[in-house]
Every structure is written in C-alpha cells, then in structure tokens.
CSV table of C-alpha atoms and ligand atoms in Angstrom, one decimal:
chain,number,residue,atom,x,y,z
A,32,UNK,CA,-124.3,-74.1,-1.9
A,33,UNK,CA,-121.0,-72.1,-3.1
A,34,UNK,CA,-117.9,-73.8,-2.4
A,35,UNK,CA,-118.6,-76.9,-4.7
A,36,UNK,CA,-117.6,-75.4,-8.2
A,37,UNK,CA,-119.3,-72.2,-8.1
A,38,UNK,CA,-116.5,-70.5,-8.1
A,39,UNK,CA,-114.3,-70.9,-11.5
A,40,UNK,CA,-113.0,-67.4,-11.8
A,41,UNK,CA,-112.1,-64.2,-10.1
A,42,UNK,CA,-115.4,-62.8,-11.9
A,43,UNK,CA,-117.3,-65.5,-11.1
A,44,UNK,CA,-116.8,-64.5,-7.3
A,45,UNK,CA,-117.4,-61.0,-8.3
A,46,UNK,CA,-121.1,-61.0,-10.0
A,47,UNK,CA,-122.6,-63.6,-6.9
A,48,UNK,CA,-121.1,-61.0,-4.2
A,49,UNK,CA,-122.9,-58.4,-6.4
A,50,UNK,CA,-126.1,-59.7,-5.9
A,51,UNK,CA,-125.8,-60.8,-2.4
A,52,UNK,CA,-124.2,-57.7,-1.0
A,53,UNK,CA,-125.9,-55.0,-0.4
A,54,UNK,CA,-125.7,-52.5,-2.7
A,55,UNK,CA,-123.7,-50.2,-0.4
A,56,UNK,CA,-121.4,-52.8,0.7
A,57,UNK,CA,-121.2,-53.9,-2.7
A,58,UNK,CA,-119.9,-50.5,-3.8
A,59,UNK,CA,-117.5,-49.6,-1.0
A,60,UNK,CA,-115.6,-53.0,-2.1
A,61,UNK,CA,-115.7,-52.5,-5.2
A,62,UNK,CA,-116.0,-48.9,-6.2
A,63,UNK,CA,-112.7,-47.3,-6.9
A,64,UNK,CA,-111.6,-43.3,-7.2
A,65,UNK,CA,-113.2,-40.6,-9.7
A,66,UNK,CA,-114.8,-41.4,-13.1
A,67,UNK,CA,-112.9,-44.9,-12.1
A,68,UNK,CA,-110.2,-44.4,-15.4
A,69,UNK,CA,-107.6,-45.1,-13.4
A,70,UNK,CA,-108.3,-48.9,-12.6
A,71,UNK,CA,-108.8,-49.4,-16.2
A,72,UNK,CA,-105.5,-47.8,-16.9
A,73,UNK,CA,-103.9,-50.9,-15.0
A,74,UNK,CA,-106.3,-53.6,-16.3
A,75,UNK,CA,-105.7,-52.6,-19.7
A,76,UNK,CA,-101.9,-52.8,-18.6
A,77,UNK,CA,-101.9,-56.1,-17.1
A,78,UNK,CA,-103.9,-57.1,-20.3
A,79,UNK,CA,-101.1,-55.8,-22.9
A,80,UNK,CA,-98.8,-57.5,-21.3
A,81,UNK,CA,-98.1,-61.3,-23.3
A,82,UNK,CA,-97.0,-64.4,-21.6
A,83,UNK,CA,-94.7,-66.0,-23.9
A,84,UNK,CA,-95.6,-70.0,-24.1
A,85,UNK,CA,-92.7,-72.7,-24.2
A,86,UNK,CA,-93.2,-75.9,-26.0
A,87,UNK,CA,-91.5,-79.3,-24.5
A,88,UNK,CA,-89.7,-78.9,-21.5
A,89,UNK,CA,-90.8,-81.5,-18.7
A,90,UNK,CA,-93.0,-79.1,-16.3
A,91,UNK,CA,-94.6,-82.0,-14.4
A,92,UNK,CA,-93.5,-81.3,-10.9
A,93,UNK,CA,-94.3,-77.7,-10.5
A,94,UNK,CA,-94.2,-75.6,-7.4
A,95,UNK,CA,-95.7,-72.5,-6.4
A,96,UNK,CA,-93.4,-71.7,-3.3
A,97,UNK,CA,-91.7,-68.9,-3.0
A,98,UNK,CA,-89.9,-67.0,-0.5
A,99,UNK,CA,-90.4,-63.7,1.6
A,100,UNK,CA,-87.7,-62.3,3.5
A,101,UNK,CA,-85.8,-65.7,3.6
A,102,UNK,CA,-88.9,-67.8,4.9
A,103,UNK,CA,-90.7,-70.3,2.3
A,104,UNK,CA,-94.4,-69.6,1.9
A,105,UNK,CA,-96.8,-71.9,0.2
A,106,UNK,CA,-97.7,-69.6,-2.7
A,107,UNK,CA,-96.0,-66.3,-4.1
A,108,UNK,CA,-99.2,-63.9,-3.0
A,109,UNK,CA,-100.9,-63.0,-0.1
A,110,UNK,CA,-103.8,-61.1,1.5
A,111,UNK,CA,-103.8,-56.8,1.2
A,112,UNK,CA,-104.7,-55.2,4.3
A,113,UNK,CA,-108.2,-54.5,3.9
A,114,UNK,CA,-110.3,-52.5,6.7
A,115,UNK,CA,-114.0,-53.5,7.6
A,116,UNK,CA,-113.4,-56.8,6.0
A,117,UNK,CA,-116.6,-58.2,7.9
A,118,UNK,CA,-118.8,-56.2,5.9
A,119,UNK,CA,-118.6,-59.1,3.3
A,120,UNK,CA,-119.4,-61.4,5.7
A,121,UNK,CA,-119.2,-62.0,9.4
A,122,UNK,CA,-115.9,-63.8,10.5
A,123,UNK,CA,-114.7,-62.6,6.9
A,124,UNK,CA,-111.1,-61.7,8.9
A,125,UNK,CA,-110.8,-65.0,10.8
A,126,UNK,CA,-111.5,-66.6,7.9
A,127,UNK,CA,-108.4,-64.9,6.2
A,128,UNK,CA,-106.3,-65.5,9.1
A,129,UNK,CA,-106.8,-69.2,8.5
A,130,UNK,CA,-105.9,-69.1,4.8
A,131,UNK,CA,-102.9,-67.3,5.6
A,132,UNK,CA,-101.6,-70.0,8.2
A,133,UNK,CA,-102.7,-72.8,6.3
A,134,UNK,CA,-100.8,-71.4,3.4
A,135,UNK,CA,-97.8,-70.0,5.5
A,136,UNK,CA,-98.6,-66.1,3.6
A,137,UNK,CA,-98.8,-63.0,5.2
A,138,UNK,CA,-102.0,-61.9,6.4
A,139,UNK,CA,-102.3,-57.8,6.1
A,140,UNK,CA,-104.2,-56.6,9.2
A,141,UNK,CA,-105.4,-53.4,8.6
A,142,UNK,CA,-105.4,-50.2,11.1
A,143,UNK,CA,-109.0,-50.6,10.4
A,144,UNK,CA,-109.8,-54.1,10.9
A,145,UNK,CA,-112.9,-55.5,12.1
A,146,UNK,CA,-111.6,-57.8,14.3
A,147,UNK,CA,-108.7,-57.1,17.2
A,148,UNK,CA,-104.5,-57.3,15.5
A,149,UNK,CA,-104.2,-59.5,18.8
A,150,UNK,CA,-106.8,-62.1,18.0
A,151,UNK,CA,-105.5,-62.2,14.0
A,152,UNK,CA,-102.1,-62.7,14.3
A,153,UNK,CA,-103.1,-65.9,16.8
A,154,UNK,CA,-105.2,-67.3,14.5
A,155,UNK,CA,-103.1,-66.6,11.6
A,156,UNK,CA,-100.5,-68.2,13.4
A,157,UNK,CA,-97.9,-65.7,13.6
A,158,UNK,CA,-98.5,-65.0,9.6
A,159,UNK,CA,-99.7,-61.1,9.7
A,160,UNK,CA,-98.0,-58.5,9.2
A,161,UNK,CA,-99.8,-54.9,10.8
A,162,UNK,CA,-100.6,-51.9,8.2
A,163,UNK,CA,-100.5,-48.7,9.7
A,164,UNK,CA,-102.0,-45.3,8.7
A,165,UNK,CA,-100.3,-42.3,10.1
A,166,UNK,CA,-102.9,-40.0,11.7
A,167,UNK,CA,-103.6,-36.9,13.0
A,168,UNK,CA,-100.4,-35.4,14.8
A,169,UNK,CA,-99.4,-39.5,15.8
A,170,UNK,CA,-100.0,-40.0,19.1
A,171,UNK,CA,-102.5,-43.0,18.5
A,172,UNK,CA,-99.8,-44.1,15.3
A,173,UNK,CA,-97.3,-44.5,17.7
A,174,UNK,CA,-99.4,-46.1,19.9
A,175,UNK,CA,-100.9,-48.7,17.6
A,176,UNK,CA,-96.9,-49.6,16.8
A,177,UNK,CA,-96.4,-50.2,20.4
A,178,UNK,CA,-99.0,-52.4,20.8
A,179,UNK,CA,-98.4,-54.6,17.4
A,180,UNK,CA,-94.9,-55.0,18.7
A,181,UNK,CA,-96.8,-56.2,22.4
A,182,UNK,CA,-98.7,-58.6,19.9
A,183,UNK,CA,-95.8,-59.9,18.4
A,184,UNK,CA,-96.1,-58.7,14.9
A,185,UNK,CA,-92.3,-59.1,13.5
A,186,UNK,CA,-93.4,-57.0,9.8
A,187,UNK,CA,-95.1,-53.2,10.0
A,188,UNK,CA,-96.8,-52.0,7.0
A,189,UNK,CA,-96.9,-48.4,6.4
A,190,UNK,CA,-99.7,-47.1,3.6
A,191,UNK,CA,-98.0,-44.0,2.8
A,192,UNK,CA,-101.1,-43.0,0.0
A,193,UNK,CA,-103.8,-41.7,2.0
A,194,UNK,CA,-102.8,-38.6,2.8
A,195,UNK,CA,-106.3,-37.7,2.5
A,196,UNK,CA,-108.9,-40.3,1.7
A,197,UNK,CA,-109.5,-40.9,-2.0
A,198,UNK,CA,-113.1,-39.5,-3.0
A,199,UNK,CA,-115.1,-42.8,-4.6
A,200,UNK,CA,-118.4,-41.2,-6.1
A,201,UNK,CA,-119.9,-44.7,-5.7
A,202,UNK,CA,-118.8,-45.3,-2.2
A,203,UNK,CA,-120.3,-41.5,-1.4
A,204,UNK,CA,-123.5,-42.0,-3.0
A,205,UNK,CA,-124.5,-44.5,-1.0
A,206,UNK,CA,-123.7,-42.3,2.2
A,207,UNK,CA,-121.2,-44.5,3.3
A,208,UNK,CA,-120.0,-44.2,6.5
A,209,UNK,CA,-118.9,-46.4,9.5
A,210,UNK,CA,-121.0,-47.0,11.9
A,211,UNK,CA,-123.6,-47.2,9.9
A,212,UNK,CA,-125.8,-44.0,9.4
A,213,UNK,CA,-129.3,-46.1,9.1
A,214,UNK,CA,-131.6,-43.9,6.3
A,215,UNK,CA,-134.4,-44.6,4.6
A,216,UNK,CA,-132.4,-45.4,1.5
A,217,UNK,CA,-130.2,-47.9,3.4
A,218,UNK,CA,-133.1,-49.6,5.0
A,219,UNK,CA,-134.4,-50.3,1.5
A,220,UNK,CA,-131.0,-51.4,0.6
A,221,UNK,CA,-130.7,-53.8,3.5
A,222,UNK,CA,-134.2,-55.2,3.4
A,223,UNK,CA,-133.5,-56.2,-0.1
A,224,UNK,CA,-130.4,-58.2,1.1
A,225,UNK,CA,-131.9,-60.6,3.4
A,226,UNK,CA,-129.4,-62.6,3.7
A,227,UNK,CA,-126.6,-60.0,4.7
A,228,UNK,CA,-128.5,-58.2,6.9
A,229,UNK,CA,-130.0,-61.2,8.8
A,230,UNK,CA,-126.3,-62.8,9.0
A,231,UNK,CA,-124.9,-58.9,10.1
A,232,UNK,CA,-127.5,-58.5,12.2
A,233,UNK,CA,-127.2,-61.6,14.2
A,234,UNK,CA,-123.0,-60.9,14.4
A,235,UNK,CA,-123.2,-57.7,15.2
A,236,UNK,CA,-122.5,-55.2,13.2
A,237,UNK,CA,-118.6,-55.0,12.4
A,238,UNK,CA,-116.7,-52.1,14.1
A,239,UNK,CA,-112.9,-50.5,13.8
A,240,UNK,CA,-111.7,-53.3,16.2
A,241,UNK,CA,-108.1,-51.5,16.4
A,242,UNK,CA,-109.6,-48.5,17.8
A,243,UNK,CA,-110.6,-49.6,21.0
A,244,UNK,CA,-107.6,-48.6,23.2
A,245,UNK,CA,-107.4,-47.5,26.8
A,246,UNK,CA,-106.6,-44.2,27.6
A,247,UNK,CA,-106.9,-43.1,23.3
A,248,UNK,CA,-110.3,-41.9,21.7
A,249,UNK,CA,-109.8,-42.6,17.8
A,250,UNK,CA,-110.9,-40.0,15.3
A,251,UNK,CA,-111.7,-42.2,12.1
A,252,UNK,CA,-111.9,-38.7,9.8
A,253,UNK,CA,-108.6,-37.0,11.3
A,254,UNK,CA,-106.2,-36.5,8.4
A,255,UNK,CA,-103.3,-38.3,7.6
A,256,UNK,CA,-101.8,-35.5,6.0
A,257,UNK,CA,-99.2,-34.3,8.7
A,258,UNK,CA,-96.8,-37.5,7.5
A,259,UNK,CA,-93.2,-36.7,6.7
A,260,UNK,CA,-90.1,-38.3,5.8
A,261,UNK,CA,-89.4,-37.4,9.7
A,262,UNK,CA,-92.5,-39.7,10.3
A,263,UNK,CA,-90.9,-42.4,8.8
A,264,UNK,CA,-87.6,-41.8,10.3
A,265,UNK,CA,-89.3,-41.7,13.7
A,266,UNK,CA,-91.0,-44.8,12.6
A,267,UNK,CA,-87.8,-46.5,11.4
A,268,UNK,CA,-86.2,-45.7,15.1
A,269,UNK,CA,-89.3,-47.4,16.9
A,270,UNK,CA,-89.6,-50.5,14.8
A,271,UNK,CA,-86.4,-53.0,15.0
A,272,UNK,CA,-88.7,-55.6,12.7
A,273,UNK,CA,-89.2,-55.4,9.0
A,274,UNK,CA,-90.4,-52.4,7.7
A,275,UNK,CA,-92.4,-51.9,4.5
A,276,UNK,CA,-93.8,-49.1,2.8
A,277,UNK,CA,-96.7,-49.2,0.7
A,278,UNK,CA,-98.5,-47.0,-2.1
A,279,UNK,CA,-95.2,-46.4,-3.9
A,280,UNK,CA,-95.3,-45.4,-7.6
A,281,UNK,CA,-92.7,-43.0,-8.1
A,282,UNK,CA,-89.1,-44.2,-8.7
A,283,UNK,CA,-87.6,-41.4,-6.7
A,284,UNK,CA,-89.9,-42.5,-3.7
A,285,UNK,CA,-88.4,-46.1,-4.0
A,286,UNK,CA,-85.1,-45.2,-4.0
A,287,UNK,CA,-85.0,-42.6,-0.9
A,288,UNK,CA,-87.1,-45.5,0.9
A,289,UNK,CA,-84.5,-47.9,0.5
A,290,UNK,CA,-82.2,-45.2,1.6
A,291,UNK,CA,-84.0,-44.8,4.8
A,292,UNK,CA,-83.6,-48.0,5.9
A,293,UNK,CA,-86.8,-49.2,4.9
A,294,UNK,CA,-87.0,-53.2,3.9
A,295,UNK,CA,-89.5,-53.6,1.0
A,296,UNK,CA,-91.4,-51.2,-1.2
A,297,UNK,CA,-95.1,-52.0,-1.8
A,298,UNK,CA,-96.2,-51.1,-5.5
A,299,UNK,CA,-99.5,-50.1,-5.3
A,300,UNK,CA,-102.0,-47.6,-6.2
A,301,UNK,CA,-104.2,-48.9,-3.3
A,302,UNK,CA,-106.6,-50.6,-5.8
A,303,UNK,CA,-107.3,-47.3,-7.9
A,304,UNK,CA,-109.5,-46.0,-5.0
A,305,UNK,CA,-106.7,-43.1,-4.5
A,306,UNK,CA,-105.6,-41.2,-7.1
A,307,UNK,CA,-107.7,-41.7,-10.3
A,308,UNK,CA,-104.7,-40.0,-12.5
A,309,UNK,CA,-101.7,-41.7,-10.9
A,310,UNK,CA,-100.1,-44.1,-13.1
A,311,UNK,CA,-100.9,-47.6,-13.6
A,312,UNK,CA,-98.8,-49.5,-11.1
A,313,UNK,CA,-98.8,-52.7,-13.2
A,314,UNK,CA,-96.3,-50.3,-15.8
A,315,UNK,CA,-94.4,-48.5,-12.5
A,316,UNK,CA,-93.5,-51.8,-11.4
A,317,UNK,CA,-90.2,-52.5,-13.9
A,318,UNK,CA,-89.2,-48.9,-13.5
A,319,UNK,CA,-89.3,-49.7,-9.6
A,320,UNK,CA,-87.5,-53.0,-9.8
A,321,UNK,CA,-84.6,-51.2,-12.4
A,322,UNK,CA,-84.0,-48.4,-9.7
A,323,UNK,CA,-83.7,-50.7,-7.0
A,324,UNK,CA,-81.9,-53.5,-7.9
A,325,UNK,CA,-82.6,-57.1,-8.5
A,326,UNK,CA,-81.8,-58.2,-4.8
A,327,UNK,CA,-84.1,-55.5,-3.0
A,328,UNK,CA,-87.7,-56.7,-2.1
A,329,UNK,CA,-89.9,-55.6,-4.4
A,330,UNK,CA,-94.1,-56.5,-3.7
A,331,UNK,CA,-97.4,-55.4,-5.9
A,332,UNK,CA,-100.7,-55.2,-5.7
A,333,UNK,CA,-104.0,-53.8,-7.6
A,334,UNK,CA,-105.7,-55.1,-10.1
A,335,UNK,CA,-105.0,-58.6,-9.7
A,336,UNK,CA,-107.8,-61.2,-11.1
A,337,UNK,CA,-106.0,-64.1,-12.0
A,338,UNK,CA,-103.2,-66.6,-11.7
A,339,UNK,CA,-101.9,-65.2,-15.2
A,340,UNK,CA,-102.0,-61.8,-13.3
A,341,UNK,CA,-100.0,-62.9,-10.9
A,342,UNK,CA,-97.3,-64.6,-13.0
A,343,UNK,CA,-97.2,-60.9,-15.0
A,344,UNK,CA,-96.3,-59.3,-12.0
A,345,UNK,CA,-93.5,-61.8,-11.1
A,346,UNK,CA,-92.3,-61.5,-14.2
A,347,UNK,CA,-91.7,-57.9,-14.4
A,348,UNK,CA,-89.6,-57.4,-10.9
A,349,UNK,CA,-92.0,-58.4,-7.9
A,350,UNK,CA,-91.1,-60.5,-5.0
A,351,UNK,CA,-94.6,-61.3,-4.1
A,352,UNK,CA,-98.1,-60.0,-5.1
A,353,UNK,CA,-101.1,-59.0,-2.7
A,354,UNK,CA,-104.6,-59.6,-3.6
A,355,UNK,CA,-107.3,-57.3,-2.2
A,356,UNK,CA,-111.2,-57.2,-3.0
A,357,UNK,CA,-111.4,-60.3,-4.7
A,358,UNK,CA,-110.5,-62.3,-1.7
A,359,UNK,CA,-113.8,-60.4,0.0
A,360,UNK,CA,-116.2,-61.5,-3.3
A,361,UNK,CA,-115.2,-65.2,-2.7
A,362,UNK,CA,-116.5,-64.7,1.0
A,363,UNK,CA,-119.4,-62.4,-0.1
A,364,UNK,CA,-120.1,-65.1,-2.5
A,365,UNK,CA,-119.7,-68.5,-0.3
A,366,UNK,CA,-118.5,-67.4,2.8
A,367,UNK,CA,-114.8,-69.5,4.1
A,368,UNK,CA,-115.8,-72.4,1.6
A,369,UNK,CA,-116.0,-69.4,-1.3
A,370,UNK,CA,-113.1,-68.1,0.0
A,371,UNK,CA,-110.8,-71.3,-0.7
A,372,UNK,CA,-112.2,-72.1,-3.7
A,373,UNK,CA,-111.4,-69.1,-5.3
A,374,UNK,CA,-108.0,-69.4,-3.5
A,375,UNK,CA,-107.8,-73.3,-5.5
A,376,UNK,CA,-108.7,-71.2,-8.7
A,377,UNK,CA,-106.0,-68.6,-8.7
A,378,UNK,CA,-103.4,-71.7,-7.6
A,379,UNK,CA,-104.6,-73.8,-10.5
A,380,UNK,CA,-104.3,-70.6,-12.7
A,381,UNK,CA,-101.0,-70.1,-12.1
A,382,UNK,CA,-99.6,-73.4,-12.2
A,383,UNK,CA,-101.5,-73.8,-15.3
A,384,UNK,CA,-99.8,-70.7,-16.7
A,385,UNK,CA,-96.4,-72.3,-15.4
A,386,UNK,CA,-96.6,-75.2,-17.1
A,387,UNK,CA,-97.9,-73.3,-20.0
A,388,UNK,CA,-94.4,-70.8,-20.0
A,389,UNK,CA,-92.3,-73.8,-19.4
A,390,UNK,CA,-91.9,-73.0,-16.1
A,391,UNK,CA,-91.5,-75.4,-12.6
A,392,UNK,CA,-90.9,-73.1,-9.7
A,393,UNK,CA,-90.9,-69.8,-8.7
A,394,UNK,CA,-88.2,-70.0,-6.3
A,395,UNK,CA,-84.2,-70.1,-7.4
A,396,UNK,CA,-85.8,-69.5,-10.5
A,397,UNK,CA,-84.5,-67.6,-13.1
A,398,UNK,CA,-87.5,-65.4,-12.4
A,399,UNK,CA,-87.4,-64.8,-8.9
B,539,LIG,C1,-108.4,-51.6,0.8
B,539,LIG,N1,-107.0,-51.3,0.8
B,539,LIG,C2,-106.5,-50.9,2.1
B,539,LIG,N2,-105.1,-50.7,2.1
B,539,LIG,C3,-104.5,-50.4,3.3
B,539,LIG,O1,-103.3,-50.2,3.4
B,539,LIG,N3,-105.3,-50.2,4.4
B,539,LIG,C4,-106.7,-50.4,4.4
B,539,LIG,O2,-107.3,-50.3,5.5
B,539,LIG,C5,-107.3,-50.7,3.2
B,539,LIG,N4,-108.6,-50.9,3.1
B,539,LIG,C6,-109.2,-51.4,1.9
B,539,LIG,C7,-110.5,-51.7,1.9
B,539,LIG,C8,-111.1,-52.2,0.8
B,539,LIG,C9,-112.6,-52.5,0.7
B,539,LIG,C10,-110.3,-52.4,-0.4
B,539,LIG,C11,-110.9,-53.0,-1.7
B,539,LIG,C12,-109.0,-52.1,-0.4
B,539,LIG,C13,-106.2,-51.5,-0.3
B,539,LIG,C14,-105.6,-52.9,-0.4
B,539,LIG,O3,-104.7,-53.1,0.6
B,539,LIG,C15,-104.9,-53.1,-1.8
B,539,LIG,O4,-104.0,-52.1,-2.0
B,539,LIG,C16,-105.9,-53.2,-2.9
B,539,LIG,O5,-107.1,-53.8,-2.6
B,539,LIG,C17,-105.3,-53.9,-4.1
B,539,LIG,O6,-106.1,-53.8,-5.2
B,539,LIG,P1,-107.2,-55.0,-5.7
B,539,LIG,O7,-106.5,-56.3,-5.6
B,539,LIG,O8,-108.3,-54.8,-4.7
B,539,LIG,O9,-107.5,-54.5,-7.0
C-alpha cells in the first residue's frame, strides 16, 4: 500500500505512476514539446545552480511559511493549474483541493479541469485561484470570467503561452485526444492497466468539467491565437481581483504587464510542453526579478522535483513556486495518501536544505 514510505522522492512518485498509468496517460503527463531538449535545458539549469551551505548558526526552529499577496500560507509553493487532472486518478482534483486548504496554498483550477471551478474552490476552501485560456474570438473567455467571479474566485490566472497548443510527439503518438477515441491500440493499452481502467471505468471517465455552460457550446480545438494586449486590457477592466499572467519569459513581456496593471507575473515555460527552444525559465527568472523590482510579485514554475528546487527558485527572485506533474505521479502512484506523502517529502526537503544554508524562515527573510 503507497502512502506508508513508498514515496521518498519526486522520482520515486514518478517510476510507480509509470507503471500504473496507462501508457497514454502516462505520456500526456509527462511527455513535454519536440525532441523534449527544452526541459532538459531547465533541469540542467536548476542543476548548475549551487546552494551555498552555512556552518553554526542555530536553525532549530524553522518555518516554511510564506506570504502571497499579504496572506500567510503554510508553505512557499502551490499547485499549477493542470487540465484533466482525473486522468491520474479519479477524485485526483478533490484531492488537490484538500491539500490546498489544509495547507492554506493556492489551488490552480484549470479552464480545463475535470471537475466543476464551483465545486473546487468549496472544497479548497476559498484557496483557488481560476486559470484561464483565451479562446476563439472570447465569448466563452469572458464568460468563464463571469462565472469565476459568481463562484467567488478573488485571483484570475491568465496562461498567455498557448497561442496554439504545443505539438508533444509523445502525447500525439498515442492518439491522444479527449474524450477518449477508443482504438485497438488504446484497448491494448488499457487492458494492460487493470487497475486504471477498472478505477476510470467505475468513475466515469473524466470530462472538461468547465465546459458545461448554458446557453455556450465549447470548442476544445478552437485557437487561442486571436489574444492581444487589447485582450488583456479588456480582461483587466472586467476583473477588480488579482490578476496574474502566466507563461512569461521575456523581460520586455514582464515589464509592459506590470505596466498594464497586471498583479504578478508567472515565470513559466508551461512545463517544456510549449515551446521546445524557448529559454530555460529556471535562467529567465533573475532577469525577470532585476526588471521588475524586488517588491513586485514574482512566481515560477517548471521543472520542479525537489525541496532544493524550490529553495533555488526563491533564491533567485520568486515569490512563490508552483508544482505541476509531479503532484499527479504521487496520486498516480498512491492515490490522496501518495499525494501527501510526496507533499511531506518536498516539505522535509526543503527544511532540510534550510537548515542546511543556515536558514529559519522564508518570510521577512533576507530572501524573500
Ligand atoms: C499543464 N499545465 C497547464 N497550465 C495551464 O495554465 N493550464 C492547463 O490546463 C494546464 N494543463 C496541464 C496539464 C498537464 C498534464 C501538465 C503536466 C501541465 C502547465 C502547468 O500549469 C505548469 O506550468 C507545469 O506543469 C509546470 O511544470 P512541471 O512542474 O510540471 O515541470
């Protein structure tokens, strides 16, 4: 039974989702864009990068709270919006919700969740914030924003890198689509992954829970290409809450966001599944920080494996730090109990690395 000390690593989540997941699941989560150079760009970034250790200061009481937008939260990251999160397991969303209200984090609730933004932000209790794609010509963005404000989400999310979806060989090999095109080779695949497939099967298979709105049809292919600085102007007018805008590696970008009125940049090359050639985000993130000053929120994600990882980031100009496919291996791997034990692994990593650097909290430090 995972969730008794299975679980000791980020990788050790990673190689039991493997073999439990369905191959094509397996890929979608963790397949990423191209010949896949561009993740290993930012892993071999986050792995130049030296912690320097401190010898003999008194790190016994140590804290991993920090602060978001002037509210404490338990630990300095928190959950990426991921869509179809069910696909690693049925519930997989809920069970994310729970982390983030037990841990006081935000929650990202993708466009393209599997579960309803109204139900997740209740169980999450009040700790999500709603990502948005733009799409098409907007009618159904604009809608979706209406009804996360009717839901009482105070923080909107815009992923402003999918213009067009990023092209993942091993995502399209599989012929993966949603719902489910059910061919021979997927049968084989499924058959093969008791386990999934009985659990899926008996859940129901998850669907684009978002996209079920009166009066809208929803066009899961239509491009998101149309999206302008207009767009976000528009967007900015609509939204009185807090506004953040992620996918942003350029230091240009970052500074005519902030000058729109936006409230936090989101460094992020959406896990490497976009662009394959676009920069590592782990080496953007300084440049970022420099050219927007130390008081403006800053977050990252991509590529983070470890409570070390984590500490890197903070350490070169982010606020707070989002963790994406890992999160769905732990539930791949052991369901909610796999979930929070990798959770107690990257919160043991980092306080480990803390005490390591000489370091007791996070917040009103020197760092943050
Ligand atoms: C994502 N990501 C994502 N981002 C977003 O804004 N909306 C979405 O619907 C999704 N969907 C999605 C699905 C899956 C399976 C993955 C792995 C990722 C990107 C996500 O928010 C985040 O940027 C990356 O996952 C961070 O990189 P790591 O931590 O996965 O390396």
């Amino acid at each position: 039974m995972i969730g008794s000390g299975t679980i000791h690593s980020t990788e050790d989540a990673r190689r039991i989702a493997r073999r439990r997941l369905p191959w094509m699941v397996f890929d979608y989560i963790d397949g990423a864009a191209g010949q896949e150079t561009g993740a290993e760009r930012n892993r071999t970034a986050l792995d130049q990068m030296t912690l320097r250790p401190r010898i003999l200061k008194d790190v016994s009481g140590r804290s991993l709270t920090a602060s978001l937008f002037g509210q404490d939260v338990l630990r300095p990251f928190g959950i990426a919006p991921m869509g179809m999160c069910n696909l690693s397991g049925p519930g997989a969303d809920l069970m994310l919700a729970r982390l983030a209200a037990r841990y006081k984090v935000p929650l990202g609730v993708s466009t393209m969740a599997s579960t309803p933004m109204e139900k997740l932000i209740e169980v999450a209790e009040g700790h999500a914030w709603f990502q948005l794609y733009f799409s098409g010509d907007g009618t159904g963005t604009f809608k979706l924003v209406e009804r996360a404000k009717s839901a009482g989400y105070e923080t909107l999310v815009l992923t402003a890198d999918v213009p067009e979806l990023g092209r993942r060989p091993r995502e399209l090999r599989h012929g993966f689509k949603m719902p489910f095109q059910l061919g021979v080779r997927q049968f084989i695949d499924f058959a093969l992954h008791p386990r999934w497939s009985l659990a899926t099967l008996l859940n129901g298979k998850p669907e684009l829970a978002n996209f079920l709105m009166d009066g809208y049809a929803f066009d899961r292919t239509e491009s998101r290409a149309k999206a302008t600085w207009q767009t976000l102007d528009q967007l900015r007018a609509r939204w009185p809450g807090k506004l953040v805008v992620k996918g942003v590696l350029d230091v240009d970008d970052a500074i005519r966001l902030k000058a729109s009125g936006v409230d936090a940049i989101q460094v992020s090359s959406h896990g490497a599944r976009q662009l394959e050639s676009a920069p590592a985000p782990f080496q953007m993130l300084p440049h970022i920080r420099e050219s927007l000053g130390a008081d403006y929120p800053v977050f990252y994600d991509s590529g983070v494996r470890s409570g070390e990882d984590v500490l890197k980031a903070l350490l070169s100009g982010a606020d707070f730090v989002f963790l994406g496919r890992i999160l769905q291996f732990a539930i791949a791997a052991g369901g909610e109990n796999g979930l929070n034990e990798l959770w107690s692994v990257l919160s043991s990593e980092l306080s480990t690395a803390m005490a390591q650097t000489g370091m007791t909290k996070l917040k009103d430090n020197n760092i943050l």
